[in-house]
Amino acid sequence: MENDCRIALIGIIVSNGDAVENVNAVLHEYAAYIVGRMGLPMRDRGVSAITVVLDAPLNAVNALTGKLGKIDGVSAKALFR
């Protein structure tokens, strides 16, 4: 990884089941930076919660978070160390 890489955690809430394929496609674009991922379907609430841990440059984390946030029915926020 690059020297300017940071550890980041992205929290994603998917409230539109039709968005899951788009979310996975965007995450696949950034697969080289993904250290781990955990998804929790919360069927009783009609949402899925996903956490993604990254070791990536700041601009890559921001770009990924922005792309996810533009998907209808998806909310994404990043946390940095």
PDB file of N, CA, C and O in Angstrom:
ATOM      1  N   MET A   1       0.831  -1.191   0.000  1.00  0.00           N
ATOM      2  CA  MET A   1       0.000   0.000   0.000  1.00  0.00           C
ATOM      3  C   MET A   1       0.876   1.256   0.000  1.00  0.00           C
ATOM      4  O   MET A   1       2.051   1.199   0.324  1.00  0.00           O
ATOM      5  N   GLU A   2       0.260   2.340  -0.299  1.00  0.00           N
ATOM      6  CA  GLU A   2       0.972   3.603  -0.379  1.00  0.00           C
ATOM      7  C   GLU A   2       1.291   4.139   1.010  1.00  0.00           C
ATOM      8  O   GLU A   2       0.660   3.785   1.984  1.00  0.00           O
ATOM      9  N   ASN A   3       2.298   5.036   1.093  1.00  0.00           N
ATOM     10  CA  ASN A   3       2.704   5.604   2.371  1.00  0.00           C
ATOM     11  C   ASN A   3       1.627   6.471   3.008  1.00  0.00           C
ATOM     12  O   ASN A   3       1.588   6.613   4.215  1.00  0.00           O
ATOM     13  N   ASP A   4       0.771   7.085   2.202  1.00  0.00           N
ATOM     14  CA  ASP A   4      -0.246   7.982   2.744  1.00  0.00           C
ATOM     15  C   ASP A   4      -1.539   7.244   3.108  1.00  0.00           C
ATOM     16  O   ASP A   4      -2.574   7.860   3.276  1.00  0.00           O
ATOM     17  N   CYS A   5      -1.461   5.950   3.229  1.00  0.00           N
ATOM     18  CA  CYS A   5      -2.655   5.160   3.557  1.00  0.00           C
ATOM     19  C   CYS A   5      -3.066   5.377   5.004  1.00  0.00           C
ATOM     20  O   CYS A   5      -2.232   5.594   5.879  1.00  0.00           O
ATOM     21  N   ARG A   6      -4.361   5.320   5.203  1.00  0.00           N
ATOM     22  CA  ARG A   6      -4.928   5.462   6.543  1.00  0.00           C
ATOM     23  C   ARG A   6      -5.844   4.286   6.795  1.00  0.00           C
ATOM     24  O   ARG A   6      -6.387   3.703   5.865  1.00  0.00           O
ATOM     25  N   ILE A   7      -6.030   3.973   8.054  1.00  0.00           N
ATOM     26  CA  ILE A   7      -7.007   2.955   8.423  1.00  0.00           C
ATOM     27  C   ILE A   7      -8.352   3.660   8.532  1.00  0.00           C
ATOM     28  O   ILE A   7      -8.465   4.702   9.172  1.00  0.00           O
ATOM     29  N   ALA A   8      -9.345   3.093   7.878  1.00  0.00           N
ATOM     30  CA  ALA A   8     -10.680   3.698   7.891  1.00  0.00           C
ATOM     31  C   ALA A   8     -11.731   2.615   8.040  1.00  0.00           C
ATOM     32  O   ALA A   8     -11.523   1.463   7.656  1.00  0.00           O
ATOM     33  N   LEU A   9     -12.845   3.009   8.601  1.00  0.00           N
ATOM     34  CA  LEU A   9     -14.006   2.137   8.742  1.00  0.00           C
ATOM     35  C   LEU A   9     -15.170   2.846   8.064  1.00  0.00           C
ATOM     36  O   LEU A   9     -15.429   4.019   8.347  1.00  0.00           O
ATOM     37  N   ILE A  10     -15.832   2.152   7.146  1.00  0.00           N
ATOM     38  CA  ILE A  10     -17.019   2.711   6.513  1.00  0.00           C
ATOM     39  C   ILE A  10     -18.222   1.930   7.015  1.00  0.00           C
ATOM     40  O   ILE A  10     -18.243   0.695   6.963  1.00  0.00           O
ATOM     41  N   GLY A  11     -19.196   2.654   7.540  1.00  0.00           N
ATOM     42  CA  GLY A  11     -20.460   2.064   7.957  1.00  0.00           C
ATOM     43  C   GLY A  11     -21.484   2.312   6.865  1.00  0.00           C
ATOM     44  O   GLY A  11     -21.641   3.437   6.399  1.00  0.00           O
ATOM     45  N   ILE A  12     -22.159   1.250   6.446  1.00  0.00           N
ATOM     46  CA  ILE A  12     -23.118   1.338   5.343  1.00  0.00           C
ATOM     47  C   ILE A  12     -24.454   0.766   5.800  1.00  0.00           C
ATOM     48  O   ILE A  12     -24.501  -0.330   6.360  1.00  0.00           O
ATOM     49  N   ILE A  13     -25.526   1.512   5.561  1.00  0.00           N
ATOM     50  CA  ILE A  13     -26.881   1.019   5.815  1.00  0.00           C
ATOM     51  C   ILE A  13     -27.578   0.941   4.462  1.00  0.00           C
ATOM     52  O   ILE A  13     -27.668   1.946   3.746  1.00  0.00           O
ATOM     53  N   VAL A  14     -28.071  -0.238   4.127  1.00  0.00           N
ATOM     54  CA  VAL A  14     -28.785  -0.447   2.870  1.00  0.00           C
ATOM     55  C   VAL A  14     -30.259  -0.678   3.199  1.00  0.00           C
ATOM     56  O   VAL A  14     -30.609  -1.672   3.820  1.00  0.00           O
ATOM     57  N   SER A  15     -31.093   0.279   2.800  1.00  0.00           N
ATOM     58  CA  SER A  15     -32.527   0.159   3.081  1.00  0.00           C
ATOM     59  C   SER A  15     -33.334  -0.212   1.844  1.00  0.00           C
ATOM     60  O   SER A  15     -34.545  -0.364   1.918  1.00  0.00           O
ATOM     61  N   ASN A  16     -32.659  -0.370   0.713  1.00  0.00           N
ATOM     62  CA  ASN A  16     -33.300  -0.749  -0.539  1.00  0.00           C
ATOM     63  C   ASN A  16     -32.622  -2.023  -1.027  1.00  0.00           C
ATOM     64  O   ASN A  16     -31.472  -1.978  -1.472  1.00  0.00           O
ATOM     65  N   GLY A  17     -33.320  -3.146  -0.945  1.00  0.00           N
ATOM     66  CA  GLY A  17     -32.736  -4.424  -1.339  1.00  0.00           C
ATOM     67  C   GLY A  17     -32.242  -4.453  -2.769  1.00  0.00           C
ATOM     68  O   GLY A  17     -31.313  -5.190  -3.105  1.00  0.00           O
ATOM     69  N   ASP A  18     -32.829  -3.633  -3.634  1.00  0.00           N
ATOM     70  CA  ASP A  18     -32.403  -3.582  -5.032  1.00  0.00           C
ATOM     71  C   ASP A  18     -31.032  -2.930  -5.182  1.00  0.00           C
ATOM     72  O   ASP A  18     -30.417  -3.026  -6.248  1.00  0.00           O
ATOM     73  N   ALA A  19     -30.541  -2.273  -4.146  1.00  0.00           N
ATOM     74  CA  ALA A  19     -29.256  -1.569  -4.212  1.00  0.00           C
ATOM     75  C   ALA A  19     -28.067  -2.466  -3.909  1.00  0.00           C
ATOM     76  O   ALA A  19     -26.921  -2.073  -4.147  1.00  0.00           O
ATOM     77  N   VAL A  20     -28.317  -3.660  -3.404  1.00  0.00           N
ATOM     78  CA  VAL A  20     -27.225  -4.532  -2.952  1.00  0.00           C
ATOM     79  C   VAL A  20     -26.238  -4.837  -4.074  1.00  0.00           C
ATOM     80  O   VAL A  20     -25.021  -4.797  -3.866  1.00  0.00           O
ATOM     81  N   GLU A  21     -26.722  -5.099  -5.266  1.00  0.00           N
ATOM     82  CA  GLU A  21     -25.831  -5.403  -6.389  1.00  0.00           C
ATOM     83  C   GLU A  21     -24.928  -4.209  -6.710  1.00  0.00           C
ATOM     84  O   GLU A  21     -23.733  -4.376  -6.952  1.00  0.00           O
ATOM     85  N   ASN A  22     -25.486  -3.005  -6.668  1.00  0.00           N
ATOM     86  CA  ASN A  22     -24.687  -1.803  -6.925  1.00  0.00           C
ATOM     87  C   ASN A  22     -23.657  -1.578  -5.824  1.00  0.00           C
ATOM     88  O   ASN A  22     -22.524  -1.174  -6.107  1.00  0.00           O
ATOM     89  N   VAL A  23     -24.042  -1.825  -4.580  1.00  0.00           N
ATOM     90  CA  VAL A  23     -23.109  -1.679  -3.456  1.00  0.00           C
ATOM     91  C   VAL A  23     -21.932  -2.638  -3.641  1.00  0.00           C
ATOM     92  O   VAL A  23     -20.765  -2.247  -3.514  1.00  0.00           O
ATOM     93  N   ASN A  24     -22.228  -3.896  -3.962  1.00  0.00           N
ATOM     94  CA  ASN A  24     -21.161  -4.877  -4.157  1.00  0.00           C
ATOM     95  C   ASN A  24     -20.258  -4.505  -5.324  1.00  0.00           C
ATOM     96  O   ASN A  24     -19.039  -4.699  -5.256  1.00  0.00           O
ATOM     97  N   ALA A  25     -20.827  -3.946  -6.392  1.00  0.00           N
ATOM     98  CA  ALA A  25     -20.022  -3.535  -7.544  1.00  0.00           C
ATOM     99  C   ALA A  25     -19.052  -2.410  -7.164  1.00  0.00           C
ATOM    100  O   ALA A  25     -17.878  -2.437  -7.556  1.00  0.00           O
ATOM    101  N   VAL A  26     -19.533  -1.439  -6.387  1.00  0.00           N
ATOM    102  CA  VAL A  26     -18.671  -0.335  -5.960  1.00  0.00           C
ATOM    103  C   VAL A  26     -17.582  -0.852  -5.019  1.00  0.00           C
ATOM    104  O   VAL A  26     -16.401  -0.483  -5.152  1.00  0.00           O
ATOM    105  N   LEU A  27     -17.943  -1.709  -4.093  1.00  0.00           N
ATOM    106  CA  LEU A  27     -16.936  -2.267  -3.187  1.00  0.00           C
ATOM    107  C   LEU A  27     -15.882  -3.056  -3.961  1.00  0.00           C
ATOM    108  O   LEU A  27     -14.695  -3.025  -3.622  1.00  0.00           O
ATOM    109  N   HIS A  28     -16.303  -3.750  -4.994  1.00  0.00           N
ATOM    110  CA  HIS A  28     -15.361  -4.524  -5.811  1.00  0.00           C
ATOM    111  C   HIS A  28     -14.324  -3.613  -6.475  1.00  0.00           C
ATOM    112  O   HIS A  28     -13.154  -3.995  -6.614  1.00  0.00           O
ATOM    113  N   GLU A  29     -14.730  -2.397  -6.856  1.00  0.00           N
ATOM    114  CA  GLU A  29     -13.796  -1.441  -7.457  1.00  0.00           C
ATOM    115  C   GLU A  29     -12.639  -1.108  -6.515  1.00  0.00           C
ATOM    116  O   GLU A  29     -11.543  -0.759  -6.964  1.00  0.00           O
ATOM    117  N   TYR A  30     -12.903  -1.156  -5.214  1.00  0.00           N
ATOM    118  CA  TYR A  30     -11.914  -0.773  -4.205  1.00  0.00           C
ATOM    119  C   TYR A  30     -11.383  -1.985  -3.434  1.00  0.00           C
ATOM    120  O   TYR A  30     -10.827  -1.847  -2.351  1.00  0.00           O
ATOM    121  N   ALA A  31     -11.514  -3.170  -4.006  1.00  0.00           N
ATOM    122  CA  ALA A  31     -11.131  -4.413  -3.330  1.00  0.00           C
ATOM    123  C   ALA A  31      -9.672  -4.427  -2.875  1.00  0.00           C
ATOM    124  O   ALA A  31      -9.353  -5.024  -1.844  1.00  0.00           O
ATOM    125  N   ALA A  32      -8.802  -3.753  -3.601  1.00  0.00           N
ATOM    126  CA  ALA A  32      -7.377  -3.750  -3.248  1.00  0.00           C
ATOM    127  C   ALA A  32      -7.123  -3.087  -1.901  1.00  0.00           C
ATOM    128  O   ALA A  32      -6.104  -3.359  -1.253  1.00  0.00           O
ATOM    129  N   TYR A  33      -8.033  -2.223  -1.461  1.00  0.00           N
ATOM    130  CA  TYR A  33      -7.869  -1.506  -0.194  1.00  0.00           C
ATOM    131  C   TYR A  33      -8.636  -2.140   0.964  1.00  0.00           C
ATOM    132  O   TYR A  33      -8.430  -1.759   2.113  1.00  0.00           O
ATOM    133  N   ILE A  34      -9.529  -3.066   0.665  1.00  0.00           N
ATOM    134  CA  ILE A  34     -10.400  -3.630   1.702  1.00  0.00           C
ATOM    135  C   ILE A  34      -9.657  -4.694   2.500  1.00  0.00           C
ATOM    136  O   ILE A  34      -9.151  -5.672   1.952  1.00  0.00           O
ATOM    137  N   VAL A  35      -9.612  -4.484   3.812  1.00  0.00           N
ATOM    138  CA  VAL A  35      -8.968  -5.427   4.726  1.00  0.00           C
ATOM    139  C   VAL A  35      -9.985  -6.449   5.217  1.00  0.00           C
ATOM    140  O   VAL A  35      -9.683  -7.627   5.366  1.00  0.00           O
ATOM    141  N   GLY A  36     -11.199  -6.003   5.480  1.00  0.00           N
ATOM    142  CA  GLY A  36     -12.248  -6.891   5.960  1.00  0.00           C
ATOM    143  C   GLY A  36     -13.616  -6.275   5.762  1.00  0.00           C
ATOM    144  O   GLY A  36     -13.759  -5.063   5.605  1.00  0.00           O
ATOM    145  N   ARG A  37     -14.612  -7.143   5.781  1.00  0.00           N
ATOM    146  CA  ARG A  37     -15.988  -6.704   5.550  1.00  0.00           C
ATOM    147  C   ARG A  37     -16.927  -7.615   6.328  1.00  0.00           C
ATOM    148  O   ARG A  37     -16.718  -8.826   6.385  1.00  0.00           O
ATOM    149  N   MET A  38     -17.947  -7.010   6.928  1.00  0.00           N
ATOM    150  CA  MET A  38     -18.953  -7.789   7.643  1.00  0.00           C
ATOM    151  C   MET A  38     -20.329  -7.223   7.310  1.00  0.00           C
ATOM    152  O   MET A  38     -20.536  -6.014   7.371  1.00  0.00           O
ATOM    153  N   GLY A  39     -21.238  -8.092   6.921  1.00  0.00           N
ATOM    154  CA  GLY A  39     -22.597  -7.660   6.621  1.00  0.00           C
ATOM    155  C   GLY A  39     -23.590  -8.346   7.541  1.00  0.00           C
ATOM    156  O   GLY A  39     -23.461  -9.541   7.810  1.00  0.00           O
ATOM    157  N   LEU A  40     -24.540  -7.583   8.030  1.00  0.00           N
ATOM    158  CA  LEU A  40     -25.563  -8.112   8.923  1.00  0.00           C
ATOM    159  C   LEU A  40     -26.944  -7.786   8.370  1.00  0.00           C
ATOM    160  O   LEU A  40     -27.363  -6.631   8.386  1.00  0.00           O
ATOM    161  N   PRO A  41     -27.654  -8.794   7.869  1.00  0.00           N
ATOM    162  CA  PRO A  41     -29.020  -8.536   7.417  1.00  0.00           C
ATOM    163  C   PRO A  41     -29.934  -8.380   8.631  1.00  0.00           C
ATOM    164  O   PRO A  41     -29.921  -9.213   9.528  1.00  0.00           O
ATOM    165  N   MET A  42     -30.670  -7.301   8.669  1.00  0.00           N
ATOM    166  CA  MET A  42     -31.614  -7.066   9.763  1.00  0.00           C
ATOM    167  C   MET A  42     -33.015  -7.137   9.155  1.00  0.00           C
ATOM    168  O   MET A  42     -33.681  -6.133   8.948  1.00  0.00           O
ATOM    169  N   ARG A  43     -33.434  -8.358   8.840  1.00  0.00           N
ATOM    170  CA  ARG A  43     -34.665  -8.587   8.093  1.00  0.00           C
ATOM    171  C   ARG A  43     -35.894  -7.998   8.771  1.00  0.00           C
ATOM    172  O   ARG A  43     -36.778  -7.482   8.106  1.00  0.00           O
ATOM    173  N   ASP A  44     -35.926  -8.061  10.088  1.00  0.00           N
ATOM    174  CA  ASP A  44     -37.085  -7.526  10.815  1.00  0.00           C
ATOM    175  C   ASP A  44     -37.195  -6.011  10.688  1.00  0.00           C
ATOM    176  O   ASP A  44     -38.270  -5.441  10.849  1.00  0.00           O
ATOM    177  N   ARG A  45     -36.095  -5.344  10.350  1.00  0.00           N
ATOM    178  CA  ARG A  45     -36.086  -3.891  10.165  1.00  0.00           C
ATOM    179  C   ARG A  45     -36.067  -3.509   8.685  1.00  0.00           C
ATOM    180  O   ARG A  45     -36.152  -2.335   8.345  1.00  0.00           O
ATOM    181  N   GLY A  46     -35.873  -4.490   7.805  1.00  0.00           N
ATOM    182  CA  GLY A  46     -35.850  -4.224   6.374  1.00  0.00           C
ATOM    183  C   GLY A  46     -34.595  -3.533   5.888  1.00  0.00           C
ATOM    184  O   GLY A  46     -34.618  -2.857   4.858  1.00  0.00           O
ATOM    185  N   VAL A  47     -33.488  -3.704   6.606  1.00  0.00           N
ATOM    186  CA  VAL A  47     -32.218  -3.088   6.213  1.00  0.00           C
ATOM    187  C   VAL A  47     -31.078  -4.094   6.375  1.00  0.00           C
ATOM    188  O   VAL A  47     -31.232  -5.128   7.021  1.00  0.00           O
ATOM    189  N   SER A  48     -29.958  -3.756   5.778  1.00  0.00           N
ATOM    190  CA  SER A  48     -28.715  -4.491   5.997  1.00  0.00           C
ATOM    191  C   SER A  48     -27.670  -3.495   6.473  1.00  0.00           C
ATOM    192  O   SER A  48     -27.605  -2.367   5.975  1.00  0.00           O
ATOM    193  N   ALA A  49     -26.875  -3.901   7.442  1.00  0.00           N
ATOM    194  CA  ALA A  49     -25.784  -3.081   7.951  1.00  0.00           C
ATOM    195  C   ALA A  49     -24.478  -3.744   7.521  1.00  0.00           C
ATOM    196  O   ALA A  49     -24.294  -4.943   7.705  1.00  0.00           O
ATOM    197  N   ILE A  50     -23.610  -2.942   6.925  1.00  0.00           N
ATOM    198  CA  ILE A  50     -22.328  -3.450   6.436  1.00  0.00           C
ATOM    199  C   ILE A  50     -21.213  -2.583   7.006  1.00  0.00           C
ATOM    200  O   ILE A  50     -21.317  -1.356   7.015  1.00  0.00           O
ATOM    201  N   THR A  51     -20.163  -3.224   7.481  1.00  0.00           N
ATOM    202  CA  THR A  51     -18.964  -2.493   7.891  1.00  0.00           C
ATOM    203  C   THR A  51     -17.811  -2.945   7.004  1.00  0.00           C
ATOM    204  O   THR A  51     -17.683  -4.125   6.688  1.00  0.00           O
ATOM    205  N   VAL A  52     -17.002  -1.994   6.590  1.00  0.00           N
ATOM    206  CA  VAL A  52     -15.854  -2.278   5.742  1.00  0.00           C
ATOM    207  C   VAL A  52     -14.637  -1.599   6.365  1.00  0.00           C
ATOM    208  O   VAL A  52     -14.679  -0.412   6.677  1.00  0.00           O
ATOM    209  N   VAL A  53     -13.578  -2.357   6.562  1.00  0.00           N
ATOM    210  CA  VAL A  53     -12.325  -1.814   7.082  1.00  0.00           C
ATOM    211  C   VAL A  53     -11.367  -1.678   5.902  1.00  0.00           C
ATOM    212  O   VAL A  53     -11.190  -2.619   5.121  1.00  0.00           O
ATOM    213  N   LEU A  54     -10.759  -0.496   5.791  1.00  0.00           N
ATOM    214  CA  LEU A  54      -9.868  -0.195   4.677  1.00  0.00           C
ATOM    215  C   LEU A  54      -8.496   0.239   5.161  1.00  0.00           C
ATOM    216  O   LEU A  54      -8.371   0.816   6.242  1.00  0.00           O
ATOM    217  N   ASP A  55      -7.500  -0.011   4.351  1.00  0.00           N
ATOM    218  CA  ASP A  55      -6.168   0.562   4.498  1.00  0.00           C
ATOM    219  C   ASP A  55      -5.918   1.241   3.162  1.00  0.00           C
ATOM    220  O   ASP A  55      -5.520   0.597   2.184  1.00  0.00           O
ATOM    221  N   ALA A  56      -6.222   2.537   3.094  1.00  0.00           N
ATOM    222  CA  ALA A  56      -6.280   3.220   1.809  1.00  0.00           C
ATOM    223  C   ALA A  56      -5.926   4.696   1.936  1.00  0.00           C
ATOM    224  O   ALA A  56      -6.039   5.269   3.016  1.00  0.00           O
ATOM    225  N   PRO A  57      -5.553   5.330   0.817  1.00  0.00           N
ATOM    226  CA  PRO A  57      -5.350   6.775   0.829  1.00  0.00           C
ATOM    227  C   PRO A  57      -6.663   7.491   1.132  1.00  0.00           C
ATOM    228  O   PRO A  57      -7.754   6.987   0.803  1.00  0.00           O
ATOM    229  N   LEU A  58      -6.567   8.647   1.726  1.00  0.00           N
ATOM    230  CA  LEU A  58      -7.739   9.430   2.105  1.00  0.00           C
ATOM    231  C   LEU A  58      -8.681   9.662   0.921  1.00  0.00           C
ATOM    232  O   LEU A  58      -9.898   9.504   1.044  1.00  0.00           O
ATOM    233  N   ASN A  59      -8.114   9.996  -0.235  1.00  0.00           N
ATOM    234  CA  ASN A  59      -8.972  10.278  -1.389  1.00  0.00           C
ATOM    235  C   ASN A  59      -9.735   9.044  -1.863  1.00  0.00           C
ATOM    236  O   ASN A  59     -10.862   9.149  -2.337  1.00  0.00           O
ATOM    237  N   ALA A  60      -9.162   7.853  -1.720  1.00  0.00           N
ATOM    238  CA  ALA A  60      -9.848   6.622  -2.106  1.00  0.00           C
ATOM    239  C   ALA A  60     -11.010   6.327  -1.148  1.00  0.00           C
ATOM    240  O   ALA A  60     -12.096   5.934  -1.583  1.00  0.00           O
ATOM    241  N   VAL A  61     -10.791   6.548   0.144  1.00  0.00           N
ATOM    242  CA  VAL A  61     -11.859   6.329   1.129  1.00  0.00           C
ATOM    243  C   VAL A  61     -13.001   7.304   0.867  1.00  0.00           C
ATOM    244  O   VAL A  61     -14.179   6.914   0.853  1.00  0.00           O
ATOM    245  N   ASN A  62     -12.663   8.555   0.629  1.00  0.00           N
ATOM    246  CA  ASN A  62     -13.697   9.551   0.359  1.00  0.00           C
ATOM    247  C   ASN A  62     -14.450   9.254  -0.933  1.00  0.00           C
ATOM    248  O   ASN A  62     -15.675   9.409  -0.997  1.00  0.00           O
ATOM    249  N   ALA A  63     -13.738   8.818  -1.965  1.00  0.00           N
ATOM    250  CA  ALA A  63     -14.388   8.485  -3.235  1.00  0.00           C
ATOM    251  C   ALA A  63     -15.328   7.297  -3.068  1.00  0.00           C
ATOM    252  O   ALA A  63     -16.463   7.313  -3.563  1.00  0.00           O
ATOM    253  N   LEU A  64     -14.874   6.281  -2.368  1.00  0.00           N
ATOM    254  CA  LEU A  64     -15.711   5.102  -2.125  1.00  0.00           C
ATOM    255  C   LEU A  64     -16.962   5.478  -1.339  1.00  0.00           C
ATOM    256  O   LEU A  64     -18.081   5.107  -1.704  1.00  0.00           O
ATOM    257  N   THR A  65     -16.780   6.229  -0.266  1.00  0.00           N
ATOM    258  CA  THR A  65     -17.923   6.650   0.558  1.00  0.00           C
ATOM    259  C   THR A  65     -18.899   7.476  -0.264  1.00  0.00           C
ATOM    260  O   THR A  65     -20.115   7.287  -0.172  1.00  0.00           O
ATOM    261  N   GLY A  66     -18.391   8.373  -1.095  1.00  0.00           N
ATOM    262  CA  GLY A  66     -19.246   9.197  -1.940  1.00  0.00           C
ATOM    263  C   GLY A  66     -20.032   8.386  -2.949  1.00  0.00           C
ATOM    264  O   GLY A  66     -21.232   8.603  -3.144  1.00  0.00           O
ATOM    265  N   LYS A  67     -19.367   7.427  -3.593  1.00  0.00           N
ATOM    266  CA  LYS A  67     -20.052   6.573  -4.571  1.00  0.00           C
ATOM    267  C   LYS A  67     -21.154   5.753  -3.910  1.00  0.00           C
ATOM    268  O   LYS A  67     -22.234   5.584  -4.471  1.00  0.00           O
ATOM    269  N   LEU A  68     -20.866   5.235  -2.724  1.00  0.00           N
ATOM    270  CA  LEU A  68     -21.882   4.452  -2.009  1.00  0.00           C
ATOM    271  C   LEU A  68     -23.070   5.329  -1.638  1.00  0.00           C
ATOM    272  O   LEU A  68     -24.227   4.922  -1.778  1.00  0.00           O
ATOM    273  N   GLY A  69     -22.795   6.541  -1.167  1.00  0.00           N
ATOM    274  CA  GLY A  69     -23.849   7.449  -0.743  1.00  0.00           C
ATOM    275  C   GLY A  69     -24.754   7.916  -1.868  1.00  0.00           C
ATOM    276  O   GLY A  69     -25.881   8.349  -1.626  1.00  0.00           O
ATOM    277  N   LYS A  70     -24.272   7.828  -3.110  1.00  0.00           N
ATOM    278  CA  LYS A  70     -25.080   8.235  -4.263  1.00  0.00           C
ATOM    279  C   LYS A  70     -26.064   7.153  -4.715  1.00  0.00           C
ATOM    280  O   LYS A  70     -26.937   7.418  -5.535  1.00  0.00           O
ATOM    281  N   ILE A  71     -25.921   5.954  -4.189  1.00  0.00           N
ATOM    282  CA  ILE A  71     -26.823   4.864  -4.551  1.00  0.00           C
ATOM    283  C   ILE A  71     -28.127   5.044  -3.791  1.00  0.00           C
ATOM    284  O   ILE A  71     -28.125   5.235  -2.571  1.00  0.00           O
ATOM    285  N   ASP A  72     -29.247   4.982  -4.506  1.00  0.00           N
ATOM    286  CA  ASP A  72     -30.562   5.153  -3.893  1.00  0.00           C
ATOM    287  C   ASP A  72     -30.799   4.090  -2.816  1.00  0.00           C
ATOM    288  O   ASP A  72     -30.602   2.894  -3.070  1.00  0.00           O
ATOM    289  N   GLY A  73     -31.162   4.528  -1.634  1.00  0.00           N
ATOM    290  CA  GLY A  73     -31.437   3.602  -0.532  1.00  0.00           C
ATOM    291  C   GLY A  73     -30.210   3.185   0.244  1.00  0.00           C
ATOM    292  O   GLY A  73     -30.256   2.224   1.008  1.00  0.00           O
ATOM    293  N   VAL A  74     -29.099   3.910   0.059  1.00  0.00           N
ATOM    294  CA  VAL A  74     -27.847   3.574   0.749  1.00  0.00           C
ATOM    295  C   VAL A  74     -27.324   4.809   1.473  1.00  0.00           C
ATOM    296  O   VAL A  74     -27.291   5.898   0.923  1.00  0.00           O
ATOM    297  N   SER A  75     -26.913   4.611   2.718  1.00  0.00           N
ATOM    298  CA  SER A  75     -26.270   5.658   3.503  1.00  0.00           C
ATOM    299  C   SER A  75     -24.898   5.136   3.913  1.00  0.00           C
ATOM    300  O   SER A  75     -24.769   3.980   4.330  1.00  0.00           O
ATOM    301  N   ALA A  76     -23.868   5.967   3.765  1.00  0.00           N
ATOM    302  CA  ALA A  76     -22.509   5.539   4.101  1.00  0.00           C
ATOM    303  C   ALA A  76     -21.760   6.674   4.787  1.00  0.00           C
ATOM    304  O   ALA A  76     -21.838   7.826   4.375  1.00  0.00           O
ATOM    305  N   LYS A  77     -21.021   6.320   5.835  1.00  0.00           N
ATOM    306  CA  LYS A  77     -20.205   7.285   6.589  1.00  0.00           C
ATOM    307  C   LYS A  77     -18.850   6.656   6.883  1.00  0.00           C
ATOM    308  O   LYS A  77     -18.746   5.459   7.138  1.00  0.00           O
ATOM    309  N   ALA A  78     -17.811   7.483   6.856  1.00  0.00           N
ATOM    310  CA  ALA A  78     -16.461   6.989   7.107  1.00  0.00           C
ATOM    311  C   ALA A  78     -15.930   7.505   8.438  1.00  0.00           C
ATOM    312  O   ALA A  78     -16.236   8.608   8.861  1.00  0.00           O
ATOM    313  N   LEU A  79     -15.111   6.691   9.051  1.00  0.00           N
ATOM    314  CA  LEU A  79     -14.434   7.021  10.305  1.00  0.00           C
ATOM    315  C   LEU A  79     -12.952   6.739  10.076  1.00  0.00           C
ATOM    316  O   LEU A  79     -12.601   5.726   9.485  1.00  0.00           O
ATOM    317  N   PHE A  80     -12.087   7.639  10.518  1.00  0.00           N
ATOM    318  CA  PHE A  80     -10.652   7.508  10.261  1.00  0.00           C
ATOM    319  C   PHE A  80      -9.851   7.417  11.536  1.00  0.00           C
ATOM    320  O   PHE A  80     -10.210   7.987  12.546  1.00  0.00           O
ATOM    321  N   ARG A  81      -8.710   6.768  11.428  1.00  0.00           N
ATOM    322  CA  ARG A  81      -7.733   6.762  12.497  1.00  0.00           C
ATOM    323  C   ARG A  81      -6.627   7.683  12.090  1.00  0.00           C
ATOM    324  O   ARG A  81      -6.177   7.775  11.017  1.00  0.00           O
TER     325      ARG A  81
END
